[in-house]
Short mmCIF file of C-alpha atoms in Angstrom, two decimals:
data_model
loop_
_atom_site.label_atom_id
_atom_site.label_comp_id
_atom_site.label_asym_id
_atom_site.label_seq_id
_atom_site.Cartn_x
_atom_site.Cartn_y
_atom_site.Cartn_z
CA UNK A 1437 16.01 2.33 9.89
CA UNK A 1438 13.49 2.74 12.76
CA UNK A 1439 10.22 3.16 11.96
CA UNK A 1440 7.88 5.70 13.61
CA UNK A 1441 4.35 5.86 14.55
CA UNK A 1442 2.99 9.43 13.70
CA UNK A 1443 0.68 7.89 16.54
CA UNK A 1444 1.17 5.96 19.72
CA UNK A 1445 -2.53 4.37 20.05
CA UNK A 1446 -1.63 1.16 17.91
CA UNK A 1447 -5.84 0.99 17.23
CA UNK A 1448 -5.37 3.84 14.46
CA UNK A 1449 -3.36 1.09 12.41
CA UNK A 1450 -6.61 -0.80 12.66
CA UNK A 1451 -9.25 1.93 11.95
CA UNK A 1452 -11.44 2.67 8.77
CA UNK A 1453 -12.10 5.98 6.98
CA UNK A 1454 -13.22 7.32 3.75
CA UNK A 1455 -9.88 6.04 2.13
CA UNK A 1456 -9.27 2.46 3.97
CA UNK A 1457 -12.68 1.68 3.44
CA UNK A 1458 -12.23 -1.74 4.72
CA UNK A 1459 -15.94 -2.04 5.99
CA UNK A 1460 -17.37 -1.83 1.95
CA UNK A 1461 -18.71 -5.47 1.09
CA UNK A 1462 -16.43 -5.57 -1.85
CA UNK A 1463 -13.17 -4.72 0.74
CA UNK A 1464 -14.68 -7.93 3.35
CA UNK A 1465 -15.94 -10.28 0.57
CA UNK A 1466 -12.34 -10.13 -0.79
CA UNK A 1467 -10.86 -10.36 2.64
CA UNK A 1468 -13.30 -13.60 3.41
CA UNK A 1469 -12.23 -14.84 0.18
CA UNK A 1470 -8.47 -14.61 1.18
CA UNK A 1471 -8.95 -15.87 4.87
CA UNK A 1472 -10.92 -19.03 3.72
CA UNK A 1473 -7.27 -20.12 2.22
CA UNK A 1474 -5.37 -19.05 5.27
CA UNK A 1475 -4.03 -20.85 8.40
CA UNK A 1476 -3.41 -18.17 10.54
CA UNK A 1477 -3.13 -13.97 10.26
CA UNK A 1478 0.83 -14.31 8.68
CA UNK A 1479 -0.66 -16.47 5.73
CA UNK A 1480 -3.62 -14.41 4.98
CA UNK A 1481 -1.47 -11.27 4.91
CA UNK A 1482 1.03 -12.85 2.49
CA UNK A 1483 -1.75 -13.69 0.55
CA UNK A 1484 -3.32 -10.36 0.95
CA UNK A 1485 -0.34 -8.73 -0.38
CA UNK A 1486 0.26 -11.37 -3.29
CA UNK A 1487 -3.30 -10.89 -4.64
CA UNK A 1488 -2.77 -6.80 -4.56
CA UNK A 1489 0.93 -7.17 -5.86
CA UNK A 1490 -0.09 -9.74 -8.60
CA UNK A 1491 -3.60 -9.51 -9.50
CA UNK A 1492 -4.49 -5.83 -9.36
CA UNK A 1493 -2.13 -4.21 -11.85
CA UNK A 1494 -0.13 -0.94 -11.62
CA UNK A 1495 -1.73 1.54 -13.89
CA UNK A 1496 1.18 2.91 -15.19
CA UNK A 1497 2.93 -0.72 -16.33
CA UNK A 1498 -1.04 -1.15 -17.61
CA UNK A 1499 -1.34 1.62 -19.62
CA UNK A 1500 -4.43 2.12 -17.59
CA UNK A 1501 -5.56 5.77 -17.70
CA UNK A 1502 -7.62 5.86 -14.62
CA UNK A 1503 -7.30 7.19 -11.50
CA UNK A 1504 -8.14 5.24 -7.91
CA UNK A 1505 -7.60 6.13 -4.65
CA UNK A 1506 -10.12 4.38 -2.34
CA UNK A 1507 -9.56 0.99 -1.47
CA UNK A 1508 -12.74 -0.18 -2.75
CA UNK A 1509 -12.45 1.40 -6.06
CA UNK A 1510 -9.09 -0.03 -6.45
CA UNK A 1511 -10.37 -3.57 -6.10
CA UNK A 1512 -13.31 -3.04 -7.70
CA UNK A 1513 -11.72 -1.14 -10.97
CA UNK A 1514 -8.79 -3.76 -10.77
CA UNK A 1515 -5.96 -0.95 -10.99
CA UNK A 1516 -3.80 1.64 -8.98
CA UNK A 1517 -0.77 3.46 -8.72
CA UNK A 1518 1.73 2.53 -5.97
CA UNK A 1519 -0.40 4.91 -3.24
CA UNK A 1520 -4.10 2.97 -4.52
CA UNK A 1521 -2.92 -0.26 -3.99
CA UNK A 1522 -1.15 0.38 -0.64
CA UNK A 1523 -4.45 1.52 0.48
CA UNK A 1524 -6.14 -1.51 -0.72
CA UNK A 1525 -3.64 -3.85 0.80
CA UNK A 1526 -3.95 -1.75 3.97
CA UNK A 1527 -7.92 -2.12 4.06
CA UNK A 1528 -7.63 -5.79 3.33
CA UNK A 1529 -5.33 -5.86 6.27
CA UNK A 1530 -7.37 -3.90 8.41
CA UNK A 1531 -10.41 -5.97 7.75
CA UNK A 1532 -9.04 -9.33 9.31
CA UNK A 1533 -7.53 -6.70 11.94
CA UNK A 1534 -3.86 -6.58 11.08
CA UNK A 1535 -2.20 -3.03 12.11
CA UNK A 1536 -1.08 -1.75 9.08
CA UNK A 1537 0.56 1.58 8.10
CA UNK A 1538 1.01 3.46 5.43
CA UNK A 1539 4.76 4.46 5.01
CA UNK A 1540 6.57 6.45 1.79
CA UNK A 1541 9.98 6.65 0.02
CA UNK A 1542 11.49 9.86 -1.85
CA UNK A 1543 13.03 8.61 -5.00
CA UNK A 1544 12.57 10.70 -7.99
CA UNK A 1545 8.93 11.07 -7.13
CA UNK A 1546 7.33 9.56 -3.51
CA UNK A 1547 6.67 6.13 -3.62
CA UNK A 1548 3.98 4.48 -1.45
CA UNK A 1549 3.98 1.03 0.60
CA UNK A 1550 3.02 -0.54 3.96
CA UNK A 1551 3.94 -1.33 6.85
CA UNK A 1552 3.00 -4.75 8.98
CA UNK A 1553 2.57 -5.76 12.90
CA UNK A 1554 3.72 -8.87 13.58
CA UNK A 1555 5.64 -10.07 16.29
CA UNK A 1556 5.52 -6.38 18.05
CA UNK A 1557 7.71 -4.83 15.25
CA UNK A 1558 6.70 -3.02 11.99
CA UNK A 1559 7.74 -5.25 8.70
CA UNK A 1560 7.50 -2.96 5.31
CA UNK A 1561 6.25 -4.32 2.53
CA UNK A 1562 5.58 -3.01 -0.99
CA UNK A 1563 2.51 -4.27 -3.05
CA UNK A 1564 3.56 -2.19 -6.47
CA UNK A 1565 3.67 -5.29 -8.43
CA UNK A 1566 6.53 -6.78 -10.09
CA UNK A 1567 8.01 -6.02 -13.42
CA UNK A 1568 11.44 -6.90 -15.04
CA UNK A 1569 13.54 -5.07 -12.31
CA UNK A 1570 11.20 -4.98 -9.71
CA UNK A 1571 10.76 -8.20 -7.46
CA UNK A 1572 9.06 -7.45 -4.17
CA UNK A 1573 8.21 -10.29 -1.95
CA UNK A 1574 6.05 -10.52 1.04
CA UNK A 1575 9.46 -10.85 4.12
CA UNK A 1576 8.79 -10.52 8.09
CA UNK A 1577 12.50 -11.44 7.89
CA UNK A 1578 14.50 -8.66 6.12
CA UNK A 1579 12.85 -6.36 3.47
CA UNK A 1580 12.46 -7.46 0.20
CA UNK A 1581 11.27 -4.18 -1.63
CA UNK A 1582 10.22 -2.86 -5.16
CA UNK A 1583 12.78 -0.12 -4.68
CA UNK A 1584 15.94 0.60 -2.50
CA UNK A 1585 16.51 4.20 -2.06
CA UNK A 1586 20.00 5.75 -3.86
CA UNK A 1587 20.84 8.67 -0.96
CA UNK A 1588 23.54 9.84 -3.15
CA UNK A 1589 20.51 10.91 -5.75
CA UNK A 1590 18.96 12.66 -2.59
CA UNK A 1591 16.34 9.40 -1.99
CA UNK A 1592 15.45 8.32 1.10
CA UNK A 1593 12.95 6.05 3.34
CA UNK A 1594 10.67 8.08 5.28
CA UNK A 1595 10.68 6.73 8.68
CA UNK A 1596 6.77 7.65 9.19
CA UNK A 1597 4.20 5.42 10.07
CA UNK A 1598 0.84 6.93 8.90
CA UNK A 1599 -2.38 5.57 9.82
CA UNK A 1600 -4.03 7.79 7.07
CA UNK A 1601 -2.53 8.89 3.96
CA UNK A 1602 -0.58 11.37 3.96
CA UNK A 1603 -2.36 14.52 2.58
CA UNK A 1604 -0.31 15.70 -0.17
CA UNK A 1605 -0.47 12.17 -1.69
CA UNK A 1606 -4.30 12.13 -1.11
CA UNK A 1607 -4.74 15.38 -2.73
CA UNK A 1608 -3.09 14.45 -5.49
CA UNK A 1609 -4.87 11.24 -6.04
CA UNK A 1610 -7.97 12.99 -5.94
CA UNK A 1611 -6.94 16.15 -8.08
CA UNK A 1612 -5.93 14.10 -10.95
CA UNK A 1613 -8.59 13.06 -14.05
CA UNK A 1614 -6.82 10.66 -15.32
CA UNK A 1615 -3.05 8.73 -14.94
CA UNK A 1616 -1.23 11.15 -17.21
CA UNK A 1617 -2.19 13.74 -15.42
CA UNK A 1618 -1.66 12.43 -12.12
CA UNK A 1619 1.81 11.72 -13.53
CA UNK A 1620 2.80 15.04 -14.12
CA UNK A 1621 1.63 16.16 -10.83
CA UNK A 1622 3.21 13.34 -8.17
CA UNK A 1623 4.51 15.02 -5.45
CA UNK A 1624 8.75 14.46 -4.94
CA UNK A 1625 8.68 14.87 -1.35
CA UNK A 1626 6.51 14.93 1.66
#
């Protein structure tokens, strides 16, 4: 599948905003944390993504009730949905200046991940966390994914490269007071 920037200027996949808050202290103490251990940018983004895959857990396999969006918040509450930790993997990407996207899937609801520059080409990589079923590794060679989309159940990858997320996803994220909630109301399609 070819992935697609929605734009050209690569320095979007680098920027900050109110969701990829990657200049908080909590977002660059974390990332300083994580680069002290690295030898170069591929390490620290493995390591990136196995700290937000492994240590921040999804709220739903939790049992967690509440709600993050911001990357900060995610790290600092120590929980997220797919979307929330795809934004904090993105912001602890950003912050050691990594172009990272945020990209989706339609499966029975839309799923969130990322998307890596290395070696001019876009990598995808999904931080979701791993579960009996679910084994997603950090891969610049071949995917190695939470989920593979079924098209014959209507799923798909969405070829999109986002350097914000995508506003129905935000809006839901924010609309939601707490993960049941939010559950009932994921969106199942961009």
């Amino acid at each position: 599948m070819e992935l697609i920037q929605e734009t050209p200027d690569l320095s979007a996949y680098l920027a900050a905003d109110e969701v990829i808050d990657h200049h908080h202290p909590l977002v660059r103490q974390t990332a300083a944390r994580l680069a002290k251990e690295a030898t170069d940018s591929y390490v620290y983004a493995r390591l990136a993504f196995e700290f937000v895959r492994d240590v921040i857990p999804h709220s739903q396999d939790s049992g967690d009730l509440r709600v993050t969006w911001r990357a900060s918040d995610v790290l600092e509450q120590g929980t997220g949905i797919c979307f929330a930790k795809a934004h904090a993997l993105t912001a602890l990407l950003r912050a050691e200046d990594i172009p990272t996207a945020l990209c989706y899937q339609k499966l029975d609801v839309v799923h969130g991940l990322v998307a890596v520059r290395f070696h001019g080409a876009w990598h995808r990589q999904d931080p979701r966390g791993n579960k009996p079923g679910v084994d997603a590794r950090f891969s610049l060679d071949g995917e190695r994914l939470a989920f593979l989309p079924d098209p014959a159940a209507g799923e798909l990858d969405y070829s999109g490269l986002y350097a914000t997320p995508h506003p129905t996803v935000l809006g839901t994220l924010k609309a939601a007071t707490d993960r049941p909630r939010l559950w009932r109301t994921l969106p199942t399609a961009l």
